[in-house]
Amino acid sequence: MKQKLTYEEQESRIKDLERNEAYYKLLADHSVDMISKHDPEGNYTYSSPACFDLIGYTSNELIGRNAYDLFHPDDIEEIKKSHEQVVNSRVVYTVSYRIRHKQGHYVWVETVSTIVTDPDSGEIKEIICTTRDISKRRQIEESLLLKEKIISSSAIAITIGDLDGNLIYGNPYFIDRWGFESPEDFVGKPFWNFWMVEEKLEQIMHTIKSGKPWEDENKAIRKDGSTFCVHVTAVAVFNDKGQPIALTSTSTDITDRKKTEEKLNEQTNTLNDILECAADGICVCHNIIEEPFVKFTHWNPKMNQITGYSIDEINRLGWYQSMYSNPEVQKKAIERMASMRLGDDIISEEWVITTKNKTQKVLSISTSVITKENDEIHVMAVMQDISERRHYQDQLIASQKEWEDIFQAIGQPTIILDPQNGIIKANKAALNITGLSEKQLTGRKCFDIFHTTVRPPESCPMEALLHKGSLETVEMVMEALGGTFLVSCTPIIDTNGNIEKIIHIATDITETKKLESHLRQALKMESIGTLTGGIAHDFNNIMGIIMGNAELALADVPEWNPGHSNLEEIKKASLRAANIVRQLLSFTRITDQKLQSMEIASVIKDALKFLRSTIPTTIGIEQNISVTDETILADPTQINQIMMNLCINASHAMEQSGGNITIIVENVTLDDNSAKDYPDLKSGKYVKVVVSDTGPGIDPKIIDRIFDPYFTTKGVGKGSGMGLAVVHGIVKNHSGYITVDSSSGKGTTFSILFPLAQGKSVVEEETIQEIPRGSESILFVDDEISIVNMVQRMFERLGYKVQTATTPQDALDRFTLNPSYFDLVITDMTMPQMTGVKLSEKLMDIRPDIPIIICTGHSALVDEEKAKELGLAAYLMKPINMKETAQTIRKILDKKEYTF
């Protein structure tokens, strides 16, 4: 229970309250901020005098007025929310808003409000507000916001960096134009990552840190690495103490401007070249007050030739005074110039002049008025010496005939058109290619003749000339003429500057397009050459290990043992795998081909016998082999491979519906004309092999890709896509040519031409021979330990004494200790630290007569010719075959001669 105050205590407290109230009122009355009190509904109950300076009202004018009446309508909602917050939470709140001045305009203010509550009931008694004018601060904030918006919306890239050149800001245009996804792509990274300025970096940093702007045109680097042209201005930002605190730059994309400048420069240079090389005299002059009335600013070499005067001489002596010796003619010329300057152009007017050497010439003069940017009028004149025209009419007629002869002699179909595409004249080549007479052509539309259409095609160069003013040379397929042509149009301009006629020249490039197509195909095949060779070495090593160990195991397992047949299958599979590598290397021309004269008919017949058992009975095989003992230079295995690949492809195409495969082998002779259809082939005698089927054919959309490696339309597990690529490579390596003719639903025909060879076939059937044995000492070197172990066991079974080494250095050390001990060295080609060739050279330095066999799975590193030049005994391709290797060893050791 509160203790009741005495009367004296109450009086003392009242006086204290009155003193405090007077003190606070004094503070409020002298405060620069407006201090006000409001009842809970927002009505003013008090306002300090500062209200007048702030909003133009006196304190009395505000008392009883509701504050909401003065608030800007757009701000009331925000003020109410703040008011509700302070009422609910009983905290001091600050809000910025606009309040209406007595004169009608609004003033930005900031108000800090607090509430006064009844100590007993807790109800709100009044609200006390302190209001401050923030107009200037708001202007600064809005100005900063505006600047930020200007920077953000600028169409110029703006960046800010620290003094080390690391970017800390880039506006949206910079982010977009440089291809960034977010500021994280560039913030913290040096600016020279995004502009090609590394060579100028020291100069740039020195210039801008010294307070000077650096400005230059440069290449900007996008995120994806592409570049474009920009104009860059970089400056340093300094604080009040004059110290640099940041670096900023602006970059303007000038790509279009640079292109325009380059185009303008090119056009200007072209125009200057034309003016300098023009067959007519061309000059530009303007009037001057002083004698001799005109001054020339351009005077091409032809003007020197026509008049005998240089530009300096004519400007010094005067045009009228020098050219016209007769005063009356001078006067006429001056008057004519004056009227021409008023718009009466001179068009091919004839004037007689006197040249420097006092001879007279008749000139045909045409002029045009050129108005400069400063409204100064210049005159361009084109002067043609026609002195002899009147005296040599016969020469003119002869010249016209000569032009006609040249026009008719042009090898390309050439026609002259009117601007409406009507044919005016055609040369002999045009008549021949269309099969029409000049009378039949004249008056008809060119697109009707060459394209059988009712309007010009979109790519027509004449349309580009007429509507865009551009001279274009366009490649066009003219189905009516059955070929592809390079078409160009050249305008003939009349004296009024209009297109009077168009010269239309069509160059037949059908054969060129065929050659280009063949060249592209050949380049595609060549481009994957290095890919195929890359796997040969390691793959052949693996196959050598498998095949060699299978051969060793076969010798240990009796034929009656079931494992013997399994080992035979392993050996056969290894041989097939090795043959696949051989196909790949053959396709890329990495292996050395052993071409020999062979009867192609017998090889193809043998291949077909084997194929019959592998192709379903629903598919028939028809043969029409008319050649007998004709021979070609070829590798029988690869010819067999061609037939296998083509026929198996054909059978796959017909496996659902059945059909027939037809093989034709015949002699053909190419003359000079027919040889043109086969690039790289010359006229002469050939054997033609045709493989055709009655399958669904090849889609025209993919026919250009069928010889690409790994391209296949078959399902998974039904083909590697190498079959036709291998065929293409084999045919090319045999100096032959392959074509394909197919359309959907009509089957496919492959035709191959092989050049006929002279002489008889040297292909002999292989005879079964025992594997030769021996007892000599052999040093075998290979970095594959599995191959080393396998070969050691293989040679030891054949009776040889074998030492092995898995590094070239180990082999060199063993040989150096006792060079005479070894009768033969066999080394791999590709090994770490030292190649087989290098090792061989070192061994022969120690003992020149040591026979060496070099083995390789990738003949691009060494071939027979190089091995022979090095003095090696033999050259073997991996994988190592026991029989072949044993026979080679005996040839060398028994006959003491090399196998080359």
mmCIF file with all atom_site columns, N, CA and C in Angstrom, residues 670-678 683:
data_model
loop_
_atom_site.group_PDB
_atom_site.id
_atom_site.type_symbol
_atom_site.label_atom_id
_atom_site.label_alt_id
_atom_site.label_comp_id
_atom_site.label_asym_id
_atom_site.label_entity_id
_atom_site.label_seq_id
_atom_site.pdbx_PDB_ins_code
_atom_site.Cartn_x
_atom_site.Cartn_y
_atom_site.Cartn_z
_atom_site.occupancy
_atom_site.B_iso_or_equiv
_atom_site.pdbx_formal_charge
_atom_site.auth_seq_id
_atom_site.auth_comp_id
_atom_site.auth_asym_id
_atom_site.auth_atom_id
_atom_site.pdbx_PDB_model_num
ATOM 1  N N  . LEU A 1 670 ? 38.860 -47.078 -119.311 1.00 0.00 ? 670 LEU A N  1
ATOM 2  C CA . LEU A 1 670 ? 38.498 -45.674 -119.134 1.00 0.00 ? 670 LEU A CA 1
ATOM 3  C C  . LEU A 1 670 ? 39.249 -44.832 -120.159 1.00 0.00 ? 670 LEU A C  1
ATOM 4  N N  . ASP A 1 671 ? 38.488 -44.055 -120.942 1.00 0.00 ? 671 ASP A N  1
ATOM 5  C CA . ASP A 1 671 ? 39.153 -43.080 -121.819 1.00 0.00 ? 671 ASP A CA 1
ATOM 6  C C  . ASP A 1 671 ? 39.279 -41.769 -121.058 1.00 0.00 ? 671 ASP A C  1
ATOM 7  N N  . ASP A 1 672 ? 39.788 -40.741 -121.715 1.00 0.00 ? 672 ASP A N  1
ATOM 8  C CA . ASP A 1 672 ? 40.037 -39.468 -121.028 1.00 0.00 ? 672 ASP A CA 1
ATOM 9  C C  . ASP A 1 672 ? 38.746 -38.866 -120.466 1.00 0.00 ? 672 ASP A C  1
ATOM 10 N N  . ASN A 1 673 ? 37.642 -39.025 -121.177 1.00 0.00 ? 673 ASN A N  1
ATOM 11 C CA . ASN A 1 673 ? 36.381 -38.439 -120.713 1.00 0.00 ? 673 ASN A CA 1
ATOM 12 C C  . ASN A 1 673 ? 35.803 -39.220 -119.538 1.00 0.00 ? 673 ASN A C  1
ATOM 13 N N  . SER A 1 674 ? 35.729 -40.542 -119.661 1.00 0.00 ? 674 SER A N  1
ATOM 14 C CA . SER A 1 674 ? 35.137 -41.344 -118.583 1.00 0.00 ? 674 SER A CA 1
ATOM 15 C C  . SER A 1 674 ? 35.997 -41.323 -117.323 1.00 0.00 ? 674 SER A C  1
ATOM 16 N N  . ALA A 1 675 ? 37.319 -41.106 -117.474 1.00 0.00 ? 675 ALA A N  1
ATOM 17 C CA . ALA A 1 675 ? 38.202 -41.056 -116.302 1.00 0.00 ? 675 ALA A CA 1
ATOM 18 C C  . ALA A 1 675 ? 37.900 -39.846 -115.419 1.00 0.00 ? 675 ALA A C  1
ATOM 19 N N  . LYS A 1 676 ? 37.268 -38.820 -116.007 1.00 0.00 ? 676 LYS A N  1
ATOM 20 C CA . LYS A 1 676 ? 36.942 -37.628 -115.225 1.00 0.00 ? 676 LYS A CA 1
ATOM 21 C C  . LYS A 1 676 ? 35.937 -37.932 -114.117 1.00 0.00 ? 676 LYS A C  1
ATOM 22 N N  . ASP A 1 677 ? 35.158 -38.990 -114.289 1.00 0.00 ? 677 ASP A N  1
ATOM 23 C CA . ASP A 1 677 ? 34.181 -39.353 -113.263 1.00 0.00 ? 677 ASP A CA 1
ATOM 24 C C  . ASP A 1 677 ? 34.819 -39.998 -112.040 1.00 0.00 ? 677 ASP A C  1
ATOM 25 N N  . TYR A 1 678 ? 36.121 -40.314 -112.143 1.00 0.00 ? 678 TYR A N  1
ATOM 26 C CA . TYR A 1 678 ? 36.820 -40.996 -111.047 1.00 0.00 ? 678 TYR A CA 1
ATOM 27 C C  . TYR A 1 678 ? 38.080 -40.209 -110.680 1.00 0.00 ? 678 TYR A C  1
ATOM 28 N N  . SER A 1 683 ? 43.241 -42.604 -117.421 1.00 0.00 ? 683 SER A N  1
ATOM 29 C CA . SER A 1 683 ? 42.689 -43.469 -118.460 1.00 0.00 ? 683 SER A CA 1
ATOM 30 C C  . SER A 1 683 ? 43.526 -44.743 -118.540 1.00 0.00 ? 683 SER A C  1
#
